[in-house]
PDB file of C-alpha atoms in Angstrom:
ATOM      1  CA  UNK A   1      -0.017  -0.008   0.028  1.00 92.00           C
ATOM      2  CA  UNK A   2       2.892   2.271   0.640  1.00 95.00           C
ATOM      3  CA  UNK A   3       3.958   1.995  -2.951  1.00 95.00           C
ATOM      4  CA  UNK A   4       0.443   2.626  -4.179  1.00 95.00           C
ATOM      5  CA  UNK A   5       0.167   5.863  -2.330  1.00 96.00           C
ATOM      6  CA  UNK A   6       3.821   6.882  -3.237  1.00 97.00           C
ATOM      7  CA  UNK A   7       3.077   6.386  -6.995  1.00 97.00           C
ATOM      8  CA  UNK A   8       1.946  10.065  -7.547  1.00 97.00           C
ATOM      9  CA  UNK A   9       2.786   9.862 -11.213  1.00 97.00           C
ATOM     10  CA  UNK A  10      -0.298   7.443 -11.707  1.00 97.00           C
ATOM     11  CA  UNK A  11      -2.773   9.408  -9.626  1.00 97.00           C
ATOM     12  CA  UNK A  12      -4.457  10.738 -12.746  1.00 96.00           C
ATOM     13  CA  UNK A  13      -5.315   7.115 -13.800  1.00 96.00           C
ATOM     14  CA  UNK A  14      -7.556   6.571 -10.838  1.00 96.00           C
ATOM     15  CA  UNK A  15      -8.224   9.613  -8.636  1.00 95.00           C
ATOM     16  CA  UNK A  16     -11.177  11.763  -9.264  1.00 92.00           C
ATOM     17  CA  UNK A  17     -10.311  15.402 -10.249  1.00 91.00           C
ATOM     18  CA  UNK A  18      -6.698  14.682 -10.777  1.00 95.00           C
ATOM     19  CA  UNK A  19      -6.140  15.748 -14.436  1.00 95.00           C
ATOM     20  CA  UNK A  20      -2.350  15.257 -14.539  1.00 97.00           C
ATOM     21  CA  UNK A  21       0.773  14.893 -12.383  1.00 97.00           C
ATOM     22  CA  UNK A  22       4.393  15.640 -12.897  1.00 98.00           C
ATOM     23  CA  UNK A  23       7.175  14.293 -10.640  1.00 98.00           C
ATOM     24  CA  UNK A  24       9.969  16.869 -10.662  1.00 98.00           C
ATOM     25  CA  UNK A  25      12.398  14.831  -8.509  1.00 98.00           C
ATOM     26  CA  UNK A  26      12.113  11.507  -6.762  1.00 98.00           C
ATOM     27  CA  UNK A  27      14.424   9.564  -4.421  1.00 98.00           C
ATOM     28  CA  UNK A  28      13.853   6.826  -1.836  1.00 97.00           C
ATOM     29  CA  UNK A  29      13.077   9.436   0.863  1.00 98.00           C
ATOM     30  CA  UNK A  30      11.685  12.557  -0.977  1.00 98.00           C
ATOM     31  CA  UNK A  31       9.744  13.680  -3.962  1.00 98.00           C
ATOM     32  CA  UNK A  32       8.754  17.013  -5.410  1.00 98.00           C
ATOM     33  CA  UNK A  33       5.546  16.722  -7.484  1.00 98.00           C
ATOM     34  CA  UNK A  34       3.048  18.865  -9.224  1.00 98.00           C
ATOM     35  CA  UNK A  35      -0.680  17.893  -9.442  1.00 96.00           C
ATOM     36  CA  UNK A  36      -3.215  19.441 -11.769  1.00 95.00           C
ATOM     37  CA  UNK A  37      -6.633  19.217 -10.300  1.00 91.00           C
ATOM     38  CA  UNK A  38      -9.828  20.066 -12.290  1.00 89.00           C
ATOM     39  CA  UNK A  39     -13.436  20.668 -11.489  1.00 79.00           C
ATOM     40  CA  UNK A  40     -15.490  21.412 -14.563  1.00 79.00           C
ATOM     41  CA  UNK A  41     -13.611  24.239 -16.332  1.00 82.00           C
ATOM     42  CA  UNK A  42     -11.582  25.235 -13.251  1.00 82.00           C
ATOM     43  CA  UNK A  43      -7.907  23.913 -13.203  1.00 91.00           C
ATOM     44  CA  UNK A  44      -5.441  24.490 -10.349  1.00 90.00           C
ATOM     45  CA  UNK A  45      -1.891  23.293  -9.910  1.00 94.00           C
ATOM     46  CA  UNK A  46      -0.426  22.172  -6.584  1.00 93.00           C
ATOM     47  CA  UNK A  47       3.199  21.604  -5.792  1.00 97.00           C
ATOM     48  CA  UNK A  48       4.180  19.488  -2.832  1.00 97.00           C
ATOM     49  CA  UNK A  49       7.126  17.953  -1.150  1.00 98.00           C
ATOM     50  CA  UNK A  50       6.613  14.307  -0.331  1.00 98.00           C
ATOM     51  CA  UNK A  51       8.635  12.798   2.430  1.00 98.00           C
ATOM     52  CA  UNK A  52       8.767   8.993   2.435  1.00 98.00           C
ATOM     53  CA  UNK A  53       9.790   6.836   5.392  1.00 98.00           C
ATOM     54  CA  UNK A  54       9.331   3.300   4.005  1.00 96.00           C
ATOM     55  CA  UNK A  55       7.222   1.416   4.968  1.00 94.00           C
ATOM     56  CA  UNK A  56       5.635   3.424   7.811  1.00 97.00           C
ATOM     57  CA  UNK A  57       4.829   6.863   6.635  1.00 98.00           C
ATOM     58  CA  UNK A  58       4.307   9.329   3.752  1.00 98.00           C
ATOM     59  CA  UNK A  59       4.056  13.095   4.645  1.00 98.00           C
ATOM     60  CA  UNK A  60       2.960  15.672   2.081  1.00 97.00           C
ATOM     61  CA  UNK A  61       3.800  19.317   2.670  1.00 97.00           C
ATOM     62  CA  UNK A  62       2.345  21.953   0.379  1.00 95.00           C
ATOM     63  CA  UNK A  63       4.777  24.221  -1.446  1.00 97.00           C
ATOM     64  CA  UNK A  64       2.738  26.221  -3.888  1.00 95.00           C
ATOM     65  CA  UNK A  65      -0.721  26.575  -5.273  1.00 91.00           C
ATOM     66  CA  UNK A  66      -4.170  28.107  -4.822  1.00 87.00           C
ATOM     67  CA  UNK A  67      -4.439  27.284  -1.032  1.00 90.00           C
ATOM     68  CA  UNK A  68      -2.846  28.983   1.885  1.00 91.00           C
ATOM     69  CA  UNK A  69      -1.780  25.623   3.299  1.00 92.00           C
ATOM     70  CA  UNK A  70      -2.180  21.843   2.729  1.00 91.00           C
ATOM     71  CA  UNK A  71      -0.461  19.047   4.574  1.00 94.00           C
ATOM     72  CA  UNK A  72      -1.323  15.424   4.793  1.00 95.00           C
ATOM     73  CA  UNK A  73       0.146  12.327   6.462  1.00 97.00           C
ATOM     74  CA  UNK A  74      -0.360   8.577   5.630  1.00 97.00           C
ATOM     75  CA  UNK A  75       0.589   6.115   8.274  1.00 98.00           C
ATOM     76  CA  UNK A  76       0.753   2.500   7.317  1.00 96.00           C
ATOM     77  CA  UNK A  77       0.282  -0.377   9.856  1.00 95.00           C
ATOM     78  CA  UNK A  78       0.541  -4.102   8.964  1.00 91.00           C
ATOM     79  CA  UNK A  79      -2.377  -5.923  10.653  1.00 90.00           C
ATOM     80  CA  UNK A  80      -1.831  -9.344   9.078  1.00 86.00           C
ATOM     81  CA  UNK A  81      -0.680 -11.177   5.864  1.00 85.00           C
ATOM     82  CA  UNK A  82      -1.762  -9.081   3.032  1.00 78.00           C
ATOM     83  CA  UNK A  83      -3.652  -6.677   5.207  1.00 84.00           C
ATOM     84  CA  UNK A  84      -2.919  -2.961   6.084  1.00 86.00           C
ATOM     85  CA  UNK A  85      -4.504  -0.365   8.224  1.00 93.00           C
ATOM     86  CA  UNK A  86      -3.925   3.127   6.912  1.00 94.00           C
ATOM     87  CA  UNK A  87      -4.329   6.382   8.870  1.00 95.00           C
ATOM     88  CA  UNK A  88      -4.872   9.435   6.710  1.00 93.00           C
ATOM     89  CA  UNK A  89      -4.859  13.005   8.157  1.00 93.00           C
ATOM     90  CA  UNK A  90      -5.267  16.150   6.098  1.00 90.00           C
ATOM     91  CA  UNK A  91      -5.185  19.799   7.081  1.00 89.00           C
ATOM     92  CA  UNK A  92      -5.671  22.736   4.684  1.00 87.00           C
ATOM     93  CA  UNK A  93      -6.722  26.346   4.616  1.00 87.00           C
ATOM     94  CA  UNK A  94      -8.071  28.193   1.582  1.00 84.00           C
ATOM     95  CA  UNK A  95      -6.875  31.761   0.846  1.00 82.00           C
ATOM     96  CA  UNK A  96     -10.519  32.840   0.533  1.00 80.00           C
ATOM     97  CA  UNK A  97     -12.832  32.509   3.555  1.00 81.00           C
ATOM     98  CA  UNK A  98     -15.876  32.266   1.186  1.00 77.00           C
ATOM     99  CA  UNK A  99     -14.267  29.410  -0.845  1.00 74.00           C
ATOM    100  CA  UNK A 100     -13.398  27.634   2.515  1.00 78.00           C
ATOM    101  CA  UNK A 101     -17.075  27.874   3.552  1.00 78.00           C
ATOM    102  CA  UNK A 102     -18.263  26.563   0.243  1.00 74.00           C
ATOM    103  CA  UNK A 103     -15.820  23.676   0.182  1.00 76.00           C
ATOM    104  CA  UNK A 104     -16.630  22.623   3.726  1.00 77.00           C
ATOM    105  CA  UNK A 105     -20.100  21.618   2.511  1.00 79.00           C
ATOM    106  CA  UNK A 106     -18.538  19.074   0.113  1.00 81.00           C
ATOM    107  CA  UNK A 107     -15.520  17.808   1.884  1.00 81.00           C
ATOM    108  CA  UNK A 108     -16.910  14.637   3.464  1.00 82.00           C
ATOM    109  CA  UNK A 109     -18.314  13.466   0.089  1.00 88.00           C
ATOM    110  CA  UNK A 110     -15.064  14.286  -1.705  1.00 86.00           C
ATOM    111  CA  UNK A 111     -12.893  12.504   0.795  1.00 86.00           C
ATOM    112  CA  UNK A 112     -15.102   9.388   0.698  1.00 90.00           C
ATOM    113  CA  UNK A 113     -14.854   9.412  -3.116  1.00 93.00           C
ATOM    114  CA  UNK A 114     -11.092   9.631  -2.908  1.00 90.00           C
ATOM    115  CA  UNK A 115     -10.836   6.845  -0.313  1.00 90.00           C
ATOM    116  CA  UNK A 116     -13.045   4.621  -2.542  1.00 94.00           C
ATOM    117  CA  UNK A 117     -10.788   5.394  -5.512  1.00 96.00           C
ATOM    118  CA  UNK A 118      -7.692   4.266  -3.518  1.00 94.00           C
ATOM    119  CA  UNK A 119      -9.462   1.172  -2.328  1.00 91.00           C
ATOM    120  CA  UNK A 120     -10.505   0.301  -5.966  1.00 95.00           C
ATOM    121  CA  UNK A 121      -7.023   0.911  -7.120  1.00 95.00           C
ATOM    122  CA  UNK A 122      -5.548  -1.344  -4.424  1.00 92.00           C
ATOM    123  CA  UNK A 123      -8.053  -4.074  -5.387  1.00 92.00           C
ATOM    124  CA  UNK A 124      -7.030  -3.726  -9.022  1.00 94.00           C
ATOM    125  CA  UNK A 125      -3.264  -3.796  -8.314  1.00 93.00           C
ATOM    126  CA  UNK A 126      -3.092  -6.297  -5.471  1.00 88.00           C
ATOM    127  CA  UNK A 127      -6.321  -8.129  -5.770  1.00 84.00           C
ATOM    128  CA  UNK A 128      -9.044  -8.445  -3.114  1.00 70.00           C
ATOM    129  CA  UNK A 129      -8.050  -9.757   0.264  1.00 56.00           C
ATOM    130  CA  UNK A 130      -8.838 -13.443   0.530  1.00 42.00           C
ATOM    131  CA  UNK A 131      -9.309 -13.850  -3.334  1.00 39.00           C
ATOM    132  CA  UNK A 132      -6.358 -16.298  -3.498  1.00 37.00           C
ATOM    133  CA  UNK A 133      -7.651 -18.274  -0.539  1.00 35.00           C
ATOM    134  CA  UNK A 134     -10.962 -18.778  -2.193  1.00 32.00           C
ATOM    135  CA  UNK A 135      -9.470 -19.800  -5.564  1.00 29.00           C
TER     136      UNK A 135
END
């Protein structure tokens, strides 16, 4: 699961609203990446620094874009053979108070949609838990 989350270059293949990504630099411990996010005709570019501590944690720190601030943290816990528990924390602030208030109305639905997209991608890449046991 760590690898799936760290594979920012492929986000546009499965994440809603991600139009394109560009990885500027990437090493075992750090990545700088741009993400183009689109809603209807609106397009915004975000640049982030991604710190990777394999296999426990990925921390994303916002560098540039339309927000005032955006940080998130993925923490990975093995809970059994082929199973992981993932904690995801996100914190952000819009530059516009009005936009922040509007976005707050849709955040829960948007995050649920993104979580579902990651779950579907994990099932596609790794298969469903227990699928090999049933076969």
